[in-house]
């Protein structure tokens, strides 16, 4: 089984920050899939466009921000969707995307540094 074929197990709620405790194998695999999805500049820009829209955004409004083809944008959006960062709904010929706040909070909590730990060098 290749790394790309690993199933993504989405845990509910927040996780223990990596600054507090070592990750178990499942959480590390899940986190790696999310970070891999965000590690591409196009996907990171797509995520920022969708997350900063304040509501759902049509793919027709996203595509003009990039100098790549529509199918390439669709591929990158699919990767973000499979990582659980965004969701979408088709309406007629257009697809609308929105961020999944719980997933973004999960990523944020994974990387958070408790205040007391921030004081220790």
CSV table of N, CA and C in Angstrom, one decimal:
chain,number,residue,atom,x,y,z
A,1,UNK,N,0.9,-1.2,0.0
A,1,UNK,CA,0.0,0.0,0.0
A,1,UNK,C,0.9,1.2,0.0
A,2,UNK,N,0.7,2.2,-0.9
A,2,UNK,CA,1.5,3.4,-1.0
A,2,UNK,C,1.0,4.3,0.1
A,3,UNK,N,1.8,5.4,0.4
A,3,UNK,CA,1.4,6.4,1.3
A,3,UNK,C,0.1,7.1,0.9
A,4,UNK,N,-0.1,7.3,-0.4
A,4,UNK,CA,-1.2,8.0,-0.9
A,4,UNK,C,-2.5,7.1,-0.8
A,5,UNK,N,-2.4,5.8,-0.6
A,5,UNK,CA,-3.5,5.0,-0.4
A,5,UNK,C,-3.9,4.8,1.0
A,6,UNK,N,-3.2,5.4,2.0
A,6,UNK,CA,-3.5,5.2,3.4
A,6,UNK,C,-4.9,5.9,3.7
A,7,UNK,N,-5.8,5.1,4.3
A,7,UNK,CA,-7.1,5.7,4.7
A,7,UNK,C,-6.9,6.8,5.7
A,8,UNK,N,-7.7,7.9,5.5
A,8,UNK,CA,-7.6,9.0,6.5
A,8,UNK,C,-8.7,8.8,7.5
A,9,UNK,N,-8.3,8.7,8.7
A,9,UNK,CA,-9.2,8.5,9.8
A,9,UNK,C,-9.4,9.8,10.5
A,10,UNK,N,-10.6,10.4,10.5
A,10,UNK,CA,-10.8,11.7,11.0
A,10,UNK,C,-11.3,11.6,12.5
A,11,UNK,N,-10.4,12.1,13.4
A,11,UNK,CA,-10.8,12.0,14.8
A,11,UNK,C,-11.7,13.2,15.1
A,12,UNK,N,-12.6,13.0,16.0
A,12,UNK,CA,-13.5,14.0,16.4
A,12,UNK,C,-12.8,14.9,17.5
A,13,UNK,N,-13.2,16.2,17.5
A,13,UNK,CA,-12.7,17.1,18.5
A,13,UNK,C,-11.3,17.4,18.3
A,14,UNK,N,-10.7,18.0,19.4
A,14,UNK,CA,-9.4,18.4,19.4
A,14,UNK,C,-8.4,17.3,19.7
A,15,UNK,N,-7.2,17.6,19.5
A,15,UNK,CA,-6.2,16.6,19.8
A,15,UNK,C,-5.2,17.2,20.8
A,16,UNK,N,-4.3,16.4,21.4
A,16,UNK,CA,-3.3,16.9,22.3
A,16,UNK,C,-2.2,17.5,21.5
A,17,UNK,N,-1.9,18.7,21.8
A,17,UNK,CA,-0.8,19.4,21.0
A,17,UNK,C,0.5,18.6,21.1
A,18,UNK,N,1.3,18.7,20.0
A,18,UNK,CA,2.5,18.0,19.9
A,18,UNK,C,3.5,18.5,20.9
A,19,UNK,N,3.3,19.7,21.4
A,19,UNK,CA,4.2,20.3,22.4
A,19,UNK,C,3.9,19.7,23.8
A,20,UNK,N,2.8,19.0,23.9
A,20,UNK,CA,2.4,18.4,25.2
A,20,UNK,C,2.7,16.9,25.3
A,21,UNK,N,2.4,16.2,24.2
A,21,UNK,CA,2.6,14.7,24.3
A,21,UNK,C,2.9,14.3,22.8
A,22,UNK,N,3.6,13.2,22.8
A,22,UNK,CA,3.9,12.5,21.5
A,22,UNK,C,2.6,12.0,20.8
A,23,UNK,N,2.6,12.1,19.5
A,23,UNK,CA,1.4,11.6,18.8
A,23,UNK,C,1.4,10.1,18.7
A,24,UNK,N,0.2,9.6,18.8
A,24,UNK,CA,0.0,8.1,18.5
A,24,UNK,C,0.1,8.0,17.0
A,25,UNK,N,0.2,6.7,16.5
A,25,UNK,CA,0.4,6.5,15.1
A,25,UNK,C,-0.8,7.0,14.2
A,26,UNK,N,-2.0,6.8,14.7
A,26,UNK,CA,-3.2,7.2,13.9
A,26,UNK,C,-3.2,8.7,13.8
A,27,UNK,N,-3.0,9.4,14.9
A,27,UNK,CA,-3.1,10.9,14.8
A,27,UNK,C,-1.9,11.4,14.0
A,28,UNK,N,-0.8,10.8,14.0
A,28,UNK,CA,0.4,11.2,13.2
A,28,UNK,C,0.1,11.0,11.7
A,29,UNK,N,-0.6,9.9,11.4
A,29,UNK,CA,-0.9,9.6,10.0
A,29,UNK,C,-2.0,10.6,9.5
A,30,UNK,N,-2.9,10.9,10.4
A,30,UNK,CA,-4.0,11.9,10.0
A,30,UNK,C,-3.4,13.3,9.8
A,31,UNK,N,-2.5,13.7,10.8
A,31,UNK,CA,-1.9,15.0,10.7
A,31,UNK,C,-1.0,15.1,9.4
A,32,UNK,N,-0.3,14.0,9.1
A,32,UNK,CA,0.6,14.1,8.0
A,32,UNK,C,-0.2,14.2,6.7
A,33,UNK,N,-1.4,13.6,6.6
A,33,UNK,CA,-2.2,13.7,5.4
A,33,UNK,C,-2.7,15.2,5.3
A,34,UNK,N,-3.1,15.8,6.4
A,34,UNK,CA,-3.6,17.2,6.3
A,34,UNK,C,-2.4,18.1,5.9
A,35,UNK,N,-1.3,17.9,6.5
A,35,UNK,CA,-0.1,18.8,6.2
A,35,UNK,C,0.4,18.6,4.8
A,36,UNK,N,0.3,17.3,4.3
A,36,UNK,CA,0.6,17.0,2.9
A,36,UNK,C,-0.3,17.8,2.0
A,37,UNK,N,-1.6,17.8,2.3
A,37,UNK,CA,-2.6,18.5,1.5
A,37,UNK,C,-2.3,20.0,1.5
A,38,UNK,N,-1.8,20.6,2.6
A,38,UNK,CA,-1.5,22.0,2.7
A,38,UNK,C,-0.1,22.4,2.2
A,39,UNK,N,0.7,21.4,1.9
A,39,UNK,CA,2.1,21.6,1.6
A,39,UNK,C,2.3,22.1,0.1
A,40,UNK,N,1.3,22.1,-0.7
A,40,UNK,CA,1.4,22.6,-2.1
A,40,UNK,C,1.0,24.1,-2.1
A,41,UNK,N,1.7,24.9,-2.7
A,41,UNK,CA,1.4,26.4,-2.8
A,41,UNK,C,0.0,26.7,-3.3
A,42,UNK,N,-0.4,25.9,-4.4
A,42,UNK,CA,-1.7,26.2,-4.9
A,42,UNK,C,-2.8,25.8,-3.9
A,43,UNK,N,-2.6,24.6,-3.3
A,43,UNK,CA,-3.7,24.2,-2.3
A,43,UNK,C,-3.7,25.1,-1.1
A,44,UNK,N,-2.5,25.6,-0.7
A,44,UNK,CA,-2.5,26.5,0.5
A,44,UNK,C,-3.2,27.8,0.1
A,45,UNK,N,-3.0,28.3,-1.1
A,45,UNK,CA,-3.7,29.5,-1.6
A,45,UNK,C,-5.2,29.2,-1.7
A,46,UNK,N,-5.6,28.1,-2.2
A,46,UNK,CA,-7.0,27.7,-2.3
A,46,UNK,C,-7.7,27.7,-1.0
A,47,UNK,N,-7.0,27.1,0.0
A,47,UNK,CA,-7.5,27.0,1.4
A,47,UNK,C,-7.7,28.4,1.9
A,48,UNK,N,-6.7,29.3,1.7
A,48,UNK,CA,-6.9,30.7,2.2
A,48,UNK,C,-8.0,31.4,1.5
A,49,UNK,N,-8.2,31.2,0.2
A,49,UNK,CA,-9.3,31.9,-0.5
A,49,UNK,C,-10.6,31.4,0.1
A,50,UNK,N,-10.8,30.1,0.3
A,50,UNK,CA,-12.0,29.5,0.8
A,50,UNK,C,-12.3,29.9,2.2
A,51,UNK,N,-11.2,29.8,3.0
A,51,UNK,CA,-11.4,30.1,4.5
A,51,UNK,C,-11.7,31.6,4.7
A,52,UNK,N,-11.1,32.4,3.9
A,52,UNK,CA,-11.3,33.9,4.1
A,52,UNK,C,-12.5,34.4,3.5
A,53,UNK,N,-13.2,33.6,2.7
A,53,UNK,CA,-14.4,34.1,2.0
A,53,UNK,C,-15.5,34.5,3.0
A,54,UNK,N,-15.5,33.9,4.1
A,54,UNK,CA,-16.6,34.2,5.1
A,54,UNK,C,-17.9,33.4,4.9
A,55,UNK,N,-17.9,32.7,3.8
A,55,UNK,CA,-19.1,31.9,3.4
A,55,UNK,C,-18.7,31.0,2.3
A,56,UNK,N,-19.6,30.3,1.8
A,56,UNK,CA,-19.2,29.4,0.7
A,56,UNK,C,-18.8,30.2,-0.5
A,57,UNK,N,-17.9,29.6,-1.4
A,57,UNK,CA,-17.4,30.3,-2.5
A,57,UNK,C,-17.5,29.4,-3.8
A,58,UNK,N,-18.0,29.9,-4.9
A,58,UNK,CA,-18.1,29.2,-6.1
A,58,UNK,C,-16.8,28.9,-6.7
A,59,UNK,N,-16.6,27.8,-7.3
A,59,UNK,CA,-15.3,27.5,-8.0
A,59,UNK,C,-15.1,28.5,-9.1
A,60,UNK,N,-16.2,29.0,-9.7
A,60,UNK,CA,-16.1,30.0,-10.7
A,60,UNK,C,-15.4,31.3,-10.2
A,61,UNK,N,-15.5,31.5,-8.9
A,61,UNK,CA,-14.9,32.7,-8.4
A,61,UNK,C,-13.4,32.4,-7.9
A,62,UNK,N,-13.1,31.2,-7.8
A,62,UNK,CA,-11.8,30.8,-7.3
A,62,UNK,C,-10.8,30.7,-8.5
A,63,UNK,N,-11.2,30.0,-9.5
A,63,UNK,CA,-10.4,29.7,-10.7
A,63,UNK,C,-9.6,30.9,-11.2
A,64,UNK,N,-10.2,32.1,-11.3
A,64,UNK,CA,-9.5,33.3,-11.9
A,64,UNK,C,-8.3,33.7,-11.1
A,65,UNK,N,-8.1,33.3,-9.9
A,65,UNK,CA,-7.0,33.6,-9.1
A,65,UNK,C,-5.7,32.9,-9.5
A,66,UNK,N,-5.8,31.9,-10.4
A,66,UNK,CA,-4.7,31.0,-10.7
A,66,UNK,C,-4.4,31.0,-12.2
A,67,UNK,N,-3.2,30.7,-12.5
A,67,UNK,CA,-2.8,30.6,-13.9
A,67,UNK,C,-2.6,29.1,-14.2
A,68,UNK,N,-3.5,28.3,-13.8
A,68,UNK,CA,-3.5,26.9,-14.1
A,68,UNK,C,-4.9,26.5,-14.6
A,69,UNK,N,-5.0,25.4,-15.2
A,69,UNK,CA,-6.3,24.9,-15.9
A,69,UNK,C,-7.4,24.6,-14.8
A,70,UNK,N,-8.6,24.6,-15.3
A,70,UNK,CA,-9.7,24.2,-14.4
A,70,UNK,C,-9.6,22.8,-13.8
A,71,UNK,N,-9.2,21.8,-14.7
A,71,UNK,CA,-9.0,20.5,-14.1
A,71,UNK,C,-7.9,20.4,-13.0
A,72,UNK,N,-6.9,21.3,-13.2
A,72,UNK,CA,-5.8,21.3,-12.1
A,72,UNK,C,-6.4,21.9,-10.8
A,73,UNK,N,-7.2,22.9,-10.9
A,73,UNK,CA,-7.9,23.5,-9.7
A,73,UNK,C,-8.8,22.4,-9.1
A,74,UNK,N,-9.5,21.7,-9.9
A,74,UNK,CA,-10.4,20.6,-9.4
A,74,UNK,C,-9.6,19.6,-8.7
A,75,UNK,N,-8.5,19.2,-9.2
A,75,UNK,CA,-7.6,18.2,-8.6
A,75,UNK,C,-7.2,18.7,-7.2
A,76,UNK,N,-6.7,19.9,-7.1
A,76,UNK,CA,-6.3,20.4,-5.8
A,76,UNK,C,-7.4,20.6,-4.8
A,77,UNK,N,-8.6,21.0,-5.3
A,77,UNK,CA,-9.7,21.0,-4.4
A,77,UNK,C,-10.1,19.7,-3.9
A,78,UNK,N,-10.0,18.7,-4.7
A,78,UNK,CA,-10.3,17.3,-4.3
A,78,UNK,C,-9.4,16.8,-3.2
A,79,UNK,N,-8.1,17.2,-3.3
A,79,UNK,CA,-7.1,16.8,-2.3
A,79,UNK,C,-7.5,17.5,-1.0
A,80,UNK,N,-7.9,18.8,-1.0
A,80,UNK,CA,-8.3,19.5,0.2
A,80,UNK,C,-9.5,18.8,0.8
A,81,UNK,N,-10.5,18.4,-0.1
A,81,UNK,CA,-11.7,17.8,0.4
A,81,UNK,C,-11.4,16.4,1.0
A,82,UNK,N,-10.5,15.7,0.4
A,82,UNK,CA,-10.2,14.3,1.0
A,82,UNK,C,-9.4,14.4,2.3
A,83,UNK,N,-8.7,15.6,2.5
A,83,UNK,CA,-8.0,15.8,3.8
A,83,UNK,C,-9.0,16.3,4.8
A,84,UNK,N,-10.2,16.6,4.5
A,84,UNK,CA,-11.2,17.0,5.4
A,84,UNK,C,-11.2,18.5,5.7
A,85,UNK,N,-10.5,19.3,4.9
A,85,UNK,CA,-10.3,20.7,5.2
A,85,UNK,C,-11.5,21.5,4.6
A,86,UNK,N,-12.1,21.1,3.5
A,86,UNK,CA,-13.2,21.8,2.9
A,86,UNK,C,-14.3,20.7,2.5
A,87,UNK,N,-15.5,21.3,2.3
A,87,UNK,CA,-16.5,20.4,1.8
A,87,UNK,C,-17.2,21.2,0.6
A,88,UNK,N,-18.0,20.6,-0.1
A,88,UNK,CA,-18.6,21.2,-1.3
A,88,UNK,C,-20.0,20.7,-1.6
A,89,UNK,N,-20.6,21.4,-2.5
A,89,UNK,CA,-21.9,21.0,-3.0
A,89,UNK,C,-22.1,21.5,-4.4
A,90,UNK,N,-22.5,20.6,-5.3
A,90,UNK,CA,-22.7,20.9,-6.7
A,90,UNK,C,-24.1,21.5,-6.8
A,91,UNK,N,-24.2,22.6,-7.5
A,91,UNK,CA,-25.5,23.3,-7.8
A,91,UNK,C,-25.5,23.6,-9.3
A,92,UNK,N,-26.2,22.8,-10.1
A,92,UNK,CA,-26.2,23.0,-11.5
A,92,UNK,C,-24.8,22.7,-12.1
A,93,UNK,N,-24.2,23.6,-12.8
A,93,UNK,CA,-22.9,23.4,-13.4
A,93,UNK,C,-21.7,23.8,-12.5
A,94,UNK,N,-22.0,24.5,-11.3
A,94,UNK,CA,-21.0,25.0,-10.5
A,94,UNK,C,-20.9,24.2,-9.2
A,95,UNK,N,-19.7,24.3,-8.6
A,95,UNK,CA,-19.5,23.6,-7.3
A,95,UNK,C,-19.2,24.7,-6.3
A,96,UNK,N,-19.8,24.7,-5.1
A,96,UNK,CA,-19.5,25.7,-4.1
A,96,UNK,C,-18.7,25.0,-2.9
A,97,UNK,N,-17.7,25.7,-2.4
A,97,UNK,CA,-16.8,25.2,-1.4
A,97,UNK,C,-16.9,26.0,-0.2
A,98,UNK,N,-16.7,25.4,1.0
A,98,UNK,CA,-16.6,26.1,2.3
A,98,UNK,C,-15.6,25.4,3.2
A,99,UNK,N,-15.0,26.1,4.1
A,99,UNK,CA,-14.1,25.4,5.0
A,99,UNK,C,-14.8,24.7,6.1
A,100,UNK,N,-14.1,23.7,6.6
A,100,UNK,CA,-14.7,22.9,7.8
A,100,UNK,C,-14.0,23.4,9.0
A,101,UNK,N,-14.6,24.3,9.8
A,101,UNK,CA,-14.0,24.9,10.9
A,101,UNK,C,-13.5,23.9,12.0
A,102,UNK,N,-14.1,22.9,12.2
A,102,UNK,CA,-13.7,21.9,13.2
A,102,UNK,C,-12.3,21.3,12.8
A,103,UNK,N,-12.2,21.1,11.5
A,103,UNK,CA,-10.9,20.5,11.0
A,103,UNK,C,-9.8,21.5,11.1
A,104,UNK,N,-10.1,22.8,10.8
A,104,UNK,CA,-9.1,23.9,11.0
A,104,UNK,C,-8.7,24.0,12.4
A,105,UNK,N,-9.7,23.9,13.3
A,105,UNK,CA,-9.4,24.0,14.7
A,105,UNK,C,-8.5,22.8,15.2
A,106,UNK,N,-8.8,21.6,14.6
A,106,UNK,CA,-8.0,20.4,14.9
A,106,UNK,C,-6.5,20.7,14.6
A,107,UNK,N,-6.3,21.2,13.4
A,107,UNK,CA,-4.9,21.5,12.9
A,107,UNK,C,-4.3,22.5,13.9
A,108,UNK,N,-5.0,23.6,14.2
A,108,UNK,CA,-4.6,24.6,15.1
A,108,UNK,C,-4.2,24.1,16.5
A,109,UNK,N,-5.1,23.2,17.0
A,109,UNK,CA,-4.8,22.7,18.3
A,109,UNK,C,-3.6,21.7,18.3
A,110,UNK,N,-3.4,21.0,17.2
A,110,UNK,CA,-2.3,20.1,17.1
A,110,UNK,C,-1.0,20.9,17.2
A,111,UNK,N,-0.9,22.1,16.7
A,111,UNK,CA,0.3,22.9,16.7
A,111,UNK,C,0.4,23.9,17.8
A,112,UNK,N,-0.7,24.0,18.6
A,112,UNK,CA,-0.7,25.0,19.7
A,112,UNK,C,0.4,24.8,20.7
A,113,UNK,N,0.8,25.8,21.3
A,113,UNK,CA,1.8,25.8,22.3
A,113,UNK,C,1.2,26.4,23.6
A,114,UNK,N,1.1,25.6,24.6
A,114,UNK,CA,0.5,26.1,25.8
A,114,UNK,C,1.4,27.3,26.3
A,115,UNK,N,0.7,28.3,27.0
A,115,UNK,CA,1.5,29.5,27.4
A,115,UNK,C,2.7,29.2,28.3
A,116,UNK,N,2.5,28.2,29.2
A,116,UNK,CA,3.6,27.9,30.1
A,116,UNK,C,4.8,27.3,29.3
A,117,UNK,N,4.5,26.5,28.3
A,117,UNK,CA,5.5,26.0,27.5
A,117,UNK,C,6.2,27.0,26.7
A,118,UNK,N,5.5,28.1,26.3
A,118,UNK,CA,6.1,29.2,25.5
A,118,UNK,C,7.2,29.9,26.3
A,119,UNK,N,7.2,29.8,27.6
A,119,UNK,CA,8.2,30.5,28.4
A,119,UNK,C,9.4,29.7,28.6
A,120,UNK,N,9.4,28.4,28.3
A,120,UNK,CA,10.5,27.5,28.5
A,120,UNK,C,11.3,27.5,27.2
A,121,UNK,N,12.6,27.6,27.3
A,121,UNK,CA,13.4,27.6,26.1
A,121,UNK,C,13.9,26.2,25.7
